Structures are given as structure tokens and as C-alpha cells.
């Protein structure tokens, strides 16, 4: 590699000397000029690779000298050196004049050397590119004795080179859109050679053949041909390149092949854009698949946790049913004056009730809580909660409502929705320690009604918001939260056929939107009755069948029904219950009430037993008990009530009063 020649232009003797010395020590061949005129003259004589040009010269401004140099020799590099104080405008002027780089004095020797090395590398790269482009141009222009054709998958001509016209006789206008098969002899056509060639070229990534072909004038030529597939992406073939060399006169085979390969490279380069786009789409698809796989793993993990918590809650509710019921009966039998024993009984019932609330949260998270969805007016439900919400959030938080009028009804369990709103309000209050504003908004969408709960609290980071719906994840201090609040609300909304979205900005607040399925305009909404009802019920003269596989629960429910005056028969599964019902029918009798657990062993659950009982004894009253239950696809009829375990006597009495207070 030859030594780079540098022209150092500076009217300052000492400055010029220092720069020349640095450049010579770096191994460059250096010449000097004191003025702009002298610099232009040496440019013509010496043709340096780079000019180190001071901006302030005694005769011609350095910017003008730069323009003249670039006009005379565009490929010569110019590095301008300015005075110690230079403005951005000065630097821009220098670069606009054609300078390749701009430095301000004082310049460190290392910086000067590094800048020059970088500029020379740039020059060598540009020179190499110019030489390559010129070589490609010469090869393509000289490939007139080599036919190069591109086709689609069926062999229709897409491009026809000048060489193809020279060798075969047809023009591009005559051939584009027609079949390449016309170049084959009748014998090869009859043997299926064109299709066979394309099939082999695809499977073997290209083939070479020597055979007879036909010119436009019908004369045959012996030709060496190459057929190669064009690939649109890593897997698919979009067409073929057909390269033919006339071997009839056996002339310049090697040179023509080289020129043809160069033309082929240009053809392939022309498809680089499409290939790059295909690669981009492939990368995007891979990323989307990774995100989908991650979401699937998270869903599977959540489902596993949900199954675990749902199973635990179911068994726990059965035990709590016995604890609550037995404690309630013991408390009733205690002497009125024994206050200490009454307090102990109250503590047991309070602890059991708290445990029941926790299992309710677990069931809501795992989407196994029993729901009783009914057409509900969302605005009216919110209006009924206002007083309770104000007491819950306290005086430091302002409550505002923005409710869209004439809102369509939603299909939802109103009691559970009230709990969800209260849960979100408590979370919002805890996020606004110094006070703030809680806003409830409603609006209608084509398929949903949206309830928005917005606060002006501390907000969440993107990382926290991404995990906010995970069970047991909480940002509160230890002892202040279970991490089930949002997970519970999310589980309930999903179980109701809706969605929950979180939008939060740190320091600004959080907005949680609940989307619930809307009902058609004009749907009649219902009032959800409270569990508060009569304190007792007279079951005298009525026969009840209790069906429960858990012995403790079965005995507790049976005893409670006896205390209410019912004639009680108990069964541990649906098979025994069916035998009892069949026996009654044979004797011309019936039961007035069936109290059954939903999750029965033996293949027949409580829903199925209830359907059977309705067919055998139309009008029979049914209470279905559950520690958890998947939502039934059909709404409960007037003769059926759902009872969530654990329950106290008053709740059972309330259900019985509803059933026997309604006409069958």
C-alpha cells in the first residue's frame, strides 16, 4: 500500500511546522503551502490524497479554496482547521464548502492523526465501491453473447436480456409473458423436459444441461444452460433464472460465463429489498410467537394456581360450613346469662366468617365462585353504593361520578359487582395517602358497557402494572394486603364474560376499566334481593331430601332442617337420592324440597340431579349448595336457589322463604 500524500496549507509558520511534524511522524508524505494560490498550484502538480487546510489564509478564504479544490478534484479529501473560537455557523459554512471534516484549534496530535486515518479509510472504501460498480457495468454491457432469462414458477418469461435477443433472436417484447418452453425442441417437449428441468432445479438448487434448443428462425443451436431457482425467502421458490450459452461455435465460453454471473448478481441484488422485507416479517412473526408462548405459559401457570386454590377453597368451605353451623347451634343452646361462653362462641363464628371471606377471594381469583347473573342497571347500582363508598374512602378523598345516561343493562351478578367496585375503591384510597379524587365513569360501547374507576394516587410503574393481576402480588406493606384484591376482581370479570384493563402513570394515578357484556336496549332490569329476611321458617308438614357426600355437612344440614320442622331424609350421593325418589313415586308420594350439594360423586352432579327431580316431581323446590361451582349455562328457575358454603342458619332461612313465598 502506497504512502498517503498530504498537503499542509497554513500561513502560520509555527503552526504549519507542528502539524507537518506530527504527520511525518505518523508516516505520511507531507508537502506545504502558505497561501491559497500556492495550495491550488500544488494541487495540480502533486495531486495529494488529503489537504489539511487552515480557514484563514492571507489571500483567499479557506472556504473558497476548499470549493475550488473540490471542483478541480472531487475525490481529494479536505480537513479544515479553524481558529480557537468557532461558532456552529462557521463549522456549517466549512462543511457546506465541501470539507470532509472540521477541527478547531488547538488540535491534539492524537486527534489530528485519528481524524486523518478515518478520512483515508473512507476514501479507500469509496474508491473500492467505484471500481466495483465500474466492473459490474463493463461485464453487464459486454454479456451480449449470453442469454439470461428470468421466469415465474410455470416458466412464463419475466425478463429477457439483450444477450438473449442476440443469441436467440426474439425481442423482450415478443417473449415477456410467453412460455420459456418454446426454446425446447419438439422431442424434449414431448418428453416433459421443461417441467422436469424446473423440478430438478428446485430440488437440487440448480442444474446444468447441454442440449439442443431452438432460435426464433427455427434453427437449432447446441447450448450449455444453467437453470437456478430464485428464492423469495428461506423456504420458498418464486421463479427461475435461465442462462444459455451458444456452444454451436464454441466461442469465449469462460468469459461469457463470468459476464453472465455478474448479470445474475445484479438480478439477485434487485430482489434484495423483497428478501429483506420477508426477513423482517419472519423476525416479527418469531417475536409474536415468543410473546404468545410467554402468554400461554403465564396462562397455564395461572390456571394451575387457580385449580389449586379452587380445590383448597372447596374443601375448606365444607369444613367451615360445619364449624359455623355447629357453633351457631351451640350458641343458641347456651344459657343467656353465660356471657363468657357467648363471647367465645362469637369469636369462633367471627374467625370462621373471616376464613369464609378469604376462601371467597380465592374462588373469585380462580373463577370458580358461583354467580347468579341477571340484567342489571349499572348506573342505578352505582347510585346505591355512593353512601357506602363515601364512608369507605373517607373525607380526604373526593368522590365524583360521570355516568352516561340511558345506559344499556349488563348481565352480571350484582352482589359480586358491588364487591368488586368496593374492592377497587379501597385500592384507590390506599394509593392516595394524602387525599385525592376517585372518579367512577360509565359509557356504552357496541358490545360492552364500560365502568371506569380512576384515582389521582401514586400510580404504578410499567413493571408493577404488568404484575398487578397476579395472585398474591401486592405493593402494600406486609400485613396490609393479601395480593388477592385485583386478582379477585379480574377473576370475577372474566367469569362474567368481560375484561379488565389497567392504565397507570407513576405520580399521576391509575385507571381501571371493567368491560361487561351489554344487553339489548329495553331489557328489563331486576332488583337483587338481599339475604336479610325472616329469622325463622316453619317447615312442619314438609318433606326434604338432603343430598351431600361430606358426612359432617350432611349431618349439619339435616339437623338444621329438622330444627326448622322438616321431615328429613339424607343421602350421600345422587344414586341413593334417585332410589329414594323412585320409592316415593311408587308409593304415590313426593318431597317438597331437595337440598343438594352440586359437586356429588358418582358421575351425576347437583345440576343433573335437580333436572331429574323436576321431571319426576314437577314444581319441587330445590336448594343447590356449593363450595364452588362453574356457572351454569342456564339461569335458575323460580323453584331453584343457589346457596354458597359456608352459610349460617339465617341465610338458609332466607332462601327457603324466597322459594316457598313464590308461586311454583
XYZ file of C-alpha atoms in Angstrom:
664
model
C 0.000 0.000 0.000
C 1.467 3.395 -1.050
C 2.106 6.158 1.493
C -0.661 8.759 1.604
C 0.337 12.238 0.411
C -0.885 15.206 2.479
C -0.754 18.897 1.565
C -0.477 21.088 4.721
C -1.819 24.631 3.997
C -1.252 27.244 6.742
C 0.234 30.757 6.645
C 1.364 30.449 10.283
C 4.951 29.169 10.235
C 4.978 27.571 13.687
C 1.528 26.026 13.350
C 2.378 24.604 9.934
C 5.651 23.189 11.260
C 3.987 21.430 14.207
C 1.289 19.820 12.033
C 3.814 18.714 9.392
C 5.974 17.133 12.059
C 3.043 15.210 13.517
C 2.048 13.966 10.063
C 5.570 12.884 9.112
C 5.949 11.013 12.396
C 2.698 9.225 11.526
C 4.302 8.015 8.287
C 2.694 10.338 5.761
C 4.399 12.137 2.844
C 3.885 15.861 3.573
C 4.193 18.975 1.396
C 3.403 22.552 2.482
C 1.740 25.700 1.143
C 1.490 29.149 2.748
C -1.335 30.685 0.682
C -4.442 29.640 -1.157
C -2.881 30.289 -4.575
C 0.162 28.193 -3.689
C -2.116 25.431 -2.421
C -4.107 25.311 -5.672
C -0.906 25.180 -7.713
C 0.492 22.297 -5.652
C -2.844 20.531 -6.007
C -2.402 20.492 -9.785
C 1.232 19.409 -9.533
C 1.231 16.850 -6.729
C -2.370 15.506 -6.594
C -2.321 14.771 -2.832
C -4.709 12.342 -1.151
C -5.712 14.840 1.571
C -5.440 18.612 2.096
C -5.032 19.924 5.655
C -6.472 23.426 5.121
C -6.390 26.386 7.515
C -9.535 28.522 7.203
C -7.783 31.907 7.493
C -5.285 32.450 4.681
C -3.751 35.779 3.632
C -5.008 35.769 0.046
C -8.041 33.512 -0.441
C -10.527 32.466 2.233
C -10.088 28.824 3.220
C -13.719 28.030 2.406
C -13.247 29.307 -1.150
C -10.029 27.324 -1.507
C -11.958 24.226 -0.401
C -14.659 24.799 -3.035
C -12.007 25.225 -5.762
C -10.206 22.044 -4.684
C -13.432 20.024 -4.715
C -14.364 21.443 -8.109
C -10.969 20.508 -9.516
C -10.567 17.118 -7.740
C -13.804 15.908 -6.106
C -12.176 12.791 -4.669
C -9.432 14.654 -2.757
C -10.179 14.804 0.983
C -10.212 18.218 2.719
C -9.791 18.587 6.506
C -10.379 22.211 7.564
C -8.696 23.665 10.663
C -10.336 26.734 12.236
C -9.281 29.314 14.782
C -9.588 28.571 18.502
C -13.037 30.175 18.686
C -15.536 28.880 16.154
C -19.327 29.067 16.092
C -21.677 26.384 14.808
C -22.337 28.671 11.830
C -18.604 28.704 10.985
C -18.492 24.918 11.174
C -21.564 24.606 8.962
C -20.049 27.011 6.422
C -16.904 24.920 6.279
C -18.784 21.697 5.712
C -21.042 23.358 3.121
C -17.965 24.441 1.189
C -17.148 20.779 0.649
C -14.907 19.957 3.603
C -14.952 16.299 4.635
C -14.233 17.141 8.297
C -13.714 20.166 10.526
C -11.457 20.631 13.571
C -10.959 23.604 15.900
C -7.587 24.725 17.229
C -5.809 23.856 19.373
C -5.839 20.314 17.987
C -4.249 17.464 19.914
C -1.773 15.459 17.777
C -3.657 12.234 18.580
C -6.962 13.761 17.471
C -5.419 15.073 14.247
C -3.865 11.691 13.408
C -7.055 9.777 14.224
C -9.193 12.108 12.087
C -6.850 11.766 9.103
C -6.772 7.976 9.426
C -10.576 7.870 9.461
C -10.828 10.107 6.377
C -8.322 7.991 4.455
C -10.233 4.827 5.341
C -13.374 6.479 3.975
C -11.582 7.398 0.764
C -10.300 3.861 0.227
C -13.810 2.450 0.752
C -15.325 4.890 -1.749
C -12.633 4.086 -4.298
C -13.273 0.369 -3.913
C -17.008 0.890 -4.419
C -16.419 2.961 -7.573
C -14.151 0.300 -9.010
C -16.681 -2.461 -8.245
C -19.536 -0.540 -9.865
C -17.477 0.109 -12.966
C -16.509 -3.547 -13.193
C -20.177 -4.615 -12.930
C -21.147 -2.128 -15.652
C -18.484 -3.362 -18.047
C -19.429 -7.020 -17.503
C -23.165 -6.464 -18.000
C -22.685 -4.354 -21.116
C -20.400 -6.985 -22.605
C -22.668 -10.003 -21.996
C -24.344 -9.838 -25.424
C -23.371 -13.393 -26.386
C -25.034 -14.899 -23.291
C -28.821 -15.276 -22.937
C -30.148 -14.605 -19.429
C -33.859 -15.015 -18.768
C -35.932 -14.991 -15.577
C -39.267 -16.825 -15.356
C -42.014 -17.477 -12.843
C -42.751 -20.918 -11.379
C -44.671 -22.034 -14.510
C -41.962 -20.911 -16.906
C -43.526 -17.627 -18.099
C -40.823 -15.121 -19.068
C -40.401 -12.163 -16.713
C -37.187 -10.601 -18.094
C -35.238 -11.025 -21.334
C -31.682 -9.693 -21.549
C -30.031 -8.075 -24.572
C -27.851 -11.156 -24.759
C -30.951 -13.328 -25.058
C -32.078 -11.297 -28.053
C -28.614 -11.568 -29.601
C -28.367 -15.355 -29.128
C -31.966 -16.483 -29.654
C -33.449 -13.802 -31.920
C -36.609 -12.868 -30.034
C -37.007 -9.375 -28.554
C -38.054 -8.763 -24.966
C -41.468 -7.515 -26.143
C -42.042 -10.772 -28.018
C -41.005 -13.030 -25.153
C -42.108 -11.439 -21.875
C -45.295 -13.154 -20.714
C -44.842 -16.178 -23.007
C -43.507 -19.594 -22.036
C -39.794 -20.365 -21.979
C -40.801 -23.826 -23.195
C -40.785 -22.554 -26.788
C -36.986 -22.749 -26.696
C -37.170 -26.555 -26.341
C -37.259 -28.972 -29.287
C -40.461 -30.915 -30.043
C -38.773 -34.085 -28.797
C -37.885 -32.511 -25.426
C -41.367 -31.017 -25.119
C -42.954 -34.422 -25.693
C -40.706 -35.902 -23.004
C -41.729 -33.210 -20.499
C -38.197 -31.789 -20.275
C -39.162 -28.175 -19.315
C -41.216 -29.185 -16.260
C -38.663 -31.836 -15.328
C -35.845 -29.262 -15.509
C -37.721 -26.875 -13.204
C -38.480 -29.656 -10.720
C -34.836 -30.773 -10.634
C -33.605 -27.197 -10.352
C -35.816 -26.689 -7.303
C -34.795 -29.888 -5.533
C -31.096 -29.665 -6.451
C -30.757 -25.869 -6.053
C -29.852 -25.531 -9.733
C -28.873 -27.754 -12.686
C -26.615 -27.546 -15.737
C -27.519 -29.198 -19.052
C -26.170 -29.452 -22.582
C -28.868 -29.949 -25.218
C -30.374 -28.685 -28.448
C -32.557 -25.557 -28.303
C -34.393 -23.542 -30.954
C -33.817 -19.983 -32.219
C -36.589 -17.659 -33.407
C -35.895 -18.621 -37.026
C -36.403 -22.285 -36.151
C -32.755 -23.218 -36.460
C -31.337 -25.367 -33.676
C -28.363 -24.445 -31.520
C -26.357 -26.608 -29.172
C -26.254 -24.763 -25.867
C -24.980 -25.105 -22.349
C -27.734 -23.980 -19.994
C -27.980 -23.333 -16.288
C -31.364 -23.295 -14.569
C -31.399 -21.984 -10.987
C -34.263 -21.235 -8.577
C -34.884 -17.712 -7.289
C -35.807 -17.828 -3.617
C -38.167 -15.188 -2.201
C -37.301 -16.300 1.337
C -35.526 -19.083 3.194
C -38.108 -21.707 2.195
C -39.989 -20.696 -0.945
C -39.020 -20.521 -4.643
C -40.539 -17.582 -6.567
C -39.141 -18.326 -10.024
C -36.081 -19.340 -12.024
C -33.062 -17.872 -13.808
C -32.402 -19.497 -17.213
C -28.864 -18.888 -18.546
C -27.999 -20.124 -22.038
C -24.716 -20.004 -23.881
C -24.493 -20.786 -27.571
C -21.913 -23.571 -27.898
C -22.535 -24.021 -31.587
C -19.404 -22.083 -32.471
C -17.768 -22.850 -29.119
C -16.560 -19.290 -28.580
C -15.444 -17.468 -25.449
C -17.258 -19.777 -23.057
C -15.349 -18.819 -19.930
C -15.586 -15.019 -20.473
C -19.298 -15.196 -21.245
C -19.975 -17.240 -18.128
C -18.206 -14.648 -15.996
C -20.254 -11.848 -17.535
C -23.458 -13.862 -17.096
C -22.698 -14.433 -13.437
C -22.226 -10.700 -12.995
C -25.628 -10.062 -14.591
C -27.142 -12.690 -12.318
C -25.698 -10.930 -9.296
C -27.452 -7.769 -10.402
C -30.725 -9.675 -10.787
C -30.388 -11.136 -7.304
C -29.442 -7.738 -5.883
C -32.627 -6.307 -7.394
C -34.618 -8.752 -5.220
C -32.732 -7.907 -2.044
C -35.412 -5.447 -0.962
C -38.143 -8.073 -1.131
C -35.946 -10.571 0.666
C -35.170 -8.053 3.419
C -38.873 -7.378 3.893
C -39.550 -11.103 4.072
C -36.843 -11.460 6.704
C -38.336 -8.576 8.677
C -41.769 -10.199 8.593
C -40.227 -13.506 9.648
C -38.481 -11.865 12.610
C -41.750 -10.152 13.563
C -43.585 -13.483 13.402
C -40.928 -15.126 15.575
C -41.219 -12.322 18.141
C -45.020 -12.595 18.110
C -44.752 -16.348 18.605
C -42.383 -15.859 21.541
C -44.824 -13.401 23.126
C -47.694 -15.827 22.544
C -45.704 -18.678 24.092
C -44.888 -16.493 27.096
C -48.569 -15.568 27.477
C -49.507 -19.261 27.204
C -47.019 -20.218 29.909
C -48.390 -17.467 32.160
C -51.962 -18.611 31.493
C -51.044 -22.215 32.261
C -49.341 -21.128 35.475
C -52.373 -19.073 36.498
C -54.692 -21.968 35.639
C -52.628 -24.323 37.803
C -52.726 -21.871 40.708
C -56.449 -21.410 40.114
C -57.122 -25.142 40.242
C -55.081 -25.460 43.423
C -56.771 -22.541 45.206
C -60.211 -23.577 43.965
C -59.774 -27.096 45.324
C -58.499 -25.840 48.668
C -61.361 -23.349 48.948
C -63.946 -26.029 48.136
C -62.750 -28.389 50.871
C -62.255 -25.515 53.307
C -65.803 -24.252 52.736
C -67.206 -27.690 53.565
C -65.319 -27.646 56.875
C -66.361 -24.051 57.592
C -69.994 -24.972 56.970
C -69.807 -27.490 59.809
C -67.852 -25.093 62.067
C -70.247 -22.168 61.545
C -73.403 -24.269 61.801
C -72.300 -26.210 64.860
C -71.088 -23.075 66.639
C -74.355 -21.331 65.834
C -76.364 -24.221 67.337
C -74.097 -24.366 70.406
C -74.507 -20.618 70.907
C -78.274 -20.981 70.675
C -78.231 -23.695 73.366
C -76.020 -21.667 75.774
C -77.643 -20.101 78.818
C -78.456 -16.453 78.164
C -76.544 -15.352 81.266
C -73.314 -17.151 80.375
C -71.744 -14.114 78.672
C -68.220 -15.580 78.641
C -69.331 -18.640 76.675
C -71.335 -16.439 74.293
C -68.215 -14.305 73.643
C -66.169 -17.412 72.935
C -68.804 -18.669 70.514
C -68.906 -15.252 68.829
C -65.100 -15.329 68.408
C -65.302 -18.740 66.733
C -68.041 -17.539 64.369
C -66.132 -14.326 63.609
C -62.952 -16.269 62.765
C -64.918 -18.712 60.615
C -66.596 -15.822 58.785
C -63.199 -14.235 58.095
C -61.913 -17.564 56.785
C -65.010 -17.806 54.587
C -64.271 -14.336 53.177
C -60.724 -15.436 52.315
C -61.946 -18.564 50.523
C -64.418 -16.368 48.648
C -61.470 -14.327 47.363
C -59.646 -17.489 46.334
C -62.717 -18.684 44.444
C -63.104 -15.319 42.724
C -59.449 -15.388 41.657
C -59.730 -18.978 40.359
C -63.062 -18.136 38.630
C -64.894 -20.933 40.448
C -67.278 -18.857 42.544
C -70.978 -19.439 41.833
C -72.551 -16.460 40.068
C -76.181 -15.510 39.602
C -76.039 -13.113 36.624
C -79.148 -11.034 35.995
C -79.940 -7.966 33.857
C -78.637 -5.085 35.970
C -78.779 -1.285 35.619
C -75.169 -0.271 36.232
C -75.890 3.411 36.936
C -78.562 2.505 39.498
C -76.218 0.023 41.167
C -73.512 2.700 41.468
C -76.046 5.183 42.813
C -76.971 2.760 45.572
C -73.311 2.415 46.560
C -72.487 6.124 46.873
C -73.061 6.426 50.637
C -71.099 3.271 51.385
C -68.264 4.397 49.078
C -68.024 7.768 50.831
C -67.751 6.045 54.209
C -65.159 3.636 52.824
C -62.772 6.139 51.202
C -63.010 8.759 53.984
C -63.193 12.538 53.983
C -59.753 13.162 52.410
C -60.802 11.614 49.087
C -63.367 13.374 46.888
C -65.834 11.056 45.112
C -67.059 12.056 41.644
C -69.392 10.203 39.252
C -69.727 10.728 35.489
C -72.493 8.345 34.428
C -73.647 8.194 30.814
C -77.463 8.471 30.724
C -79.705 5.765 29.216
C -77.010 3.156 29.695
C -77.911 -0.371 28.428
C -78.309 -3.086 31.046
C -75.499 -5.555 31.723
C -75.698 -9.270 32.514
C -73.841 -9.633 35.802
C -74.104 -10.830 39.393
C -74.943 -7.511 41.041
C -73.777 -8.521 44.522
C -70.369 -9.581 43.212
C -70.095 -6.405 41.097
C -70.757 -4.291 44.201
C -67.948 -6.143 45.983
C -65.646 -5.549 43.004
C -66.361 -1.790 42.994
C -65.767 -1.560 46.750
C -62.522 -3.503 46.335
C -61.287 -1.108 43.645
C -62.325 1.900 45.751
C -60.297 0.610 48.718
C -57.247 0.109 46.472
C -57.668 3.645 45.112
C -57.992 5.088 48.632
C -54.794 3.326 49.733
C -52.981 4.821 46.713
C -53.993 8.390 47.753
C -52.477 8.673 51.234
C -52.622 12.469 51.195
C -56.080 12.610 49.692
C -57.199 12.955 46.099
C -60.110 12.259 43.786
C -61.873 8.986 42.965
C -63.952 9.096 39.766
C -66.471 6.491 38.604
C -67.415 6.756 34.911
C -69.741 4.701 32.750
C -70.122 4.594 28.977
C -71.585 2.301 26.339
C -69.645 0.515 23.594
C -71.085 -1.607 20.756
C -70.696 -4.904 22.641
C -69.971 -3.791 26.210
C -70.748 -1.329 28.943
C -67.588 0.148 30.475
C -67.131 1.063 34.142
C -64.007 3.146 34.752
C -62.532 3.597 38.255
C -59.876 6.356 38.238
C -57.763 7.750 41.077
C -55.168 10.511 41.371
C -52.813 8.456 43.517
C -49.181 7.443 43.238
C -49.722 5.259 40.166
C -47.708 2.215 39.160
C -44.578 1.609 37.140
C -44.971 -0.420 33.922
C -43.341 -3.375 35.679
C -45.762 -3.193 38.613
C -48.805 -2.719 36.353
C -47.778 -5.798 34.351
C -47.902 -7.912 37.532
C -50.865 -6.229 39.222
C -53.309 -9.017 38.312
C -51.065 -11.816 39.583
C -52.430 -13.536 42.693
C -50.664 -12.697 45.969
C -48.745 -9.826 44.334
C -49.110 -6.601 46.323
C -47.338 -3.262 46.591
C -48.649 -2.689 50.124
C -46.587 -3.180 53.242
C -46.597 -6.552 54.965
C -49.881 -7.154 56.789
C -51.784 -4.520 54.781
C -52.853 -6.667 51.833
C -53.138 -10.265 50.645
C -52.454 -9.552 46.988
C -55.820 -11.083 46.067
C -57.857 -7.880 45.579
C -57.248 -7.158 41.895
C -56.870 -10.863 41.111
C -60.310 -11.425 42.667
C -61.904 -8.625 40.623
C -60.167 -9.853 37.464
C -61.389 -13.412 38.019
C -64.969 -12.233 38.580
C -64.986 -10.019 35.456
C -63.567 -12.809 33.279
C -66.079 -15.275 34.716
C -68.810 -12.774 33.785
C -67.622 -12.706 30.153
C -65.885 -9.328 30.395
C -62.364 -7.898 30.518
C -60.277 -5.764 32.888
C -57.688 -3.232 31.639
C -55.175 -1.231 33.693
C -53.688 2.123 32.681
C -51.310 3.770 35.143
C -48.657 6.505 35.211
C -46.318 6.888 38.167
C -47.107 10.047 40.110
C -50.377 10.677 38.222
C -52.739 7.865 39.128
C -54.390 4.705 37.864
C -57.450 3.959 35.715
C -59.051 0.508 35.805
C -61.706 -0.231 33.172
C -64.217 -3.071 33.562
C -65.963 -4.148 30.342
C -69.172 -6.113 30.876
C -71.424 -7.710 28.224
C -74.274 -5.353 27.361
C -77.850 -6.465 26.820
C -80.224 -5.252 24.073
C -81.888 -1.872 24.515
C -85.040 -2.050 26.614
C -84.038 -5.139 28.628
C -85.872 -5.121 31.958
C -83.500 -4.962 34.905
C -84.109 -6.726 38.182
C -83.598 -5.825 41.813
C -81.209 -8.199 43.535
C -82.748 -9.126 46.880
C -80.652 -9.063 49.992
C -80.012 -12.151 52.104
C -81.661 -10.355 55.014
C -85.063 -11.941 55.529
C -87.193 -13.760 58.093
C -85.319 -15.048 61.119
C -87.088 -18.422 61.057
C -89.085 -20.724 58.831
C -91.792 -23.264 59.602
C -91.169 -26.472 57.687
C -93.736 -28.529 59.573
C -95.570 -30.966 57.339
C -92.971 -30.732 54.569
C -90.591 -33.468 53.438
C -86.991 -32.621 52.479
C -84.255 -34.735 50.847
C -80.691 -33.683 51.810
C -78.010 -34.901 49.338
C -74.386 -34.282 50.428
C -71.323 -36.559 50.166
C -69.463 -34.895 53.091
C -70.801 -36.552 56.249
C -70.237 -33.583 58.567
C -72.014 -31.176 56.215
C -74.812 -33.702 55.595
C -75.446 -34.151 59.324
C -75.322 -30.391 59.976
C -77.798 -29.532 57.193
C -80.097 -32.404 58.199
C -80.117 -31.265 61.833
C -80.828 -27.660 60.818
C -83.755 -28.758 58.624
C -85.191 -30.838 61.500
C -84.968 -27.793 63.762
C -86.996 -25.909 61.136
C -89.702 -28.588 61.299
C -88.984 -30.592 58.126
C -89.200 -34.357 57.837
C -85.636 -35.151 56.752
C -84.141 -37.933 54.633
C -80.405 -37.803 53.828
C -78.385 -39.388 51.008
C -74.639 -39.413 50.336
C -74.809 -39.396 46.520
C -77.188 -38.998 43.570
C -77.726 -42.762 43.184
C -79.145 -43.115 46.704
C -81.200 -39.962 46.188
C -82.679 -41.388 42.954
C -83.664 -44.631 44.729
C -85.418 -42.655 47.444
C -87.324 -40.533 44.904
C -88.342 -43.611 42.901
C -89.642 -45.218 46.094
C -91.754 -42.166 46.897
C -93.222 -42.132 43.396
C -94.153 -45.804 43.614
C -95.999 -45.056 46.852
C -97.729 -42.036 45.343
C -95.750 -39.571 47.451
C -93.273 -36.756 46.801
C -90.787 -34.441 48.506
C -91.432 -30.750 48.923
C -87.774 -29.726 48.908
C -84.374 -31.069 47.804
C -81.232 -29.566 49.359
C -78.259 -30.903 47.367
C -74.551 -30.231 47.003
C -73.501 -29.518 43.404
C -70.237 -31.481 43.453
C -71.516 -35.014 44.035
C -69.515 -38.218 43.388
C -70.569 -40.979 41.016
C -70.902 -39.069 37.737
C -74.172 -37.239 38.481
C -73.781 -33.742 39.932
C -76.283 -31.495 41.684
C -77.392 -29.743 38.478
C -78.216 -33.083 36.852
C -79.994 -34.350 39.972
C -82.097 -31.169 40.043
C -83.095 -31.672 36.397
C -84.074 -35.272 37.106
C -86.132 -34.258 40.163
C -88.034 -31.619 38.164
C -89.026 -34.259 35.599
C -90.085 -36.766 38.271
C -91.800 -34.238 40.549
C -92.742 -31.036 38.710
C -92.777 -27.998 40.975
C -90.377 -29.430 43.557
C -88.314 -26.748 45.350
C -84.518 -27.090 45.091
C -81.621 -25.505 47.009
C -78.200 -26.177 45.432
C -75.227 -25.819 47.798
C -71.659 -25.286 46.610
C -68.183 -24.627 47.892
C -67.512 -23.585 44.308
C -69.363 -24.095 41.070
C -68.814 -23.356 37.433
C -71.523 -21.003 36.165
C -74.483 -22.990 34.843
C -75.278 -22.288 31.213
C -78.975 -21.735 32.026
C -80.394 -19.253 34.562
C -82.015 -20.551 37.756
C -85.762 -21.024 37.550
C -88.291 -19.792 40.120
C -88.119 -23.072 42.077
C -84.321 -23.117 42.482
C -81.973 -21.180 44.778
C -78.167 -21.234 44.998
C -76.547 -21.342 48.460
C -72.849 -20.592 48.850
C -70.929 -22.532 51.519
C -70.290 -21.779 54.295
C -73.644 -20.378 55.385
C -75.459 -19.615 58.609
C -78.999 -20.516 59.554
C -80.345 -17.059 58.620
C -79.056 -17.373 55.047
C -80.672 -20.792 54.633
C -83.944 -19.448 56.077
C -83.790 -16.540 53.590
C -83.502 -18.955 50.651
C -86.369 -21.100 51.924
C -88.565 -18.040 52.413
C -87.927 -16.985 48.816
C -88.723 -20.436 47.440
C -91.894 -21.087 49.384
C -93.020 -17.478 49.127
C -93.107 -17.671 45.293
C -95.718 -19.498 43.227
C -94.442 -22.711 41.607
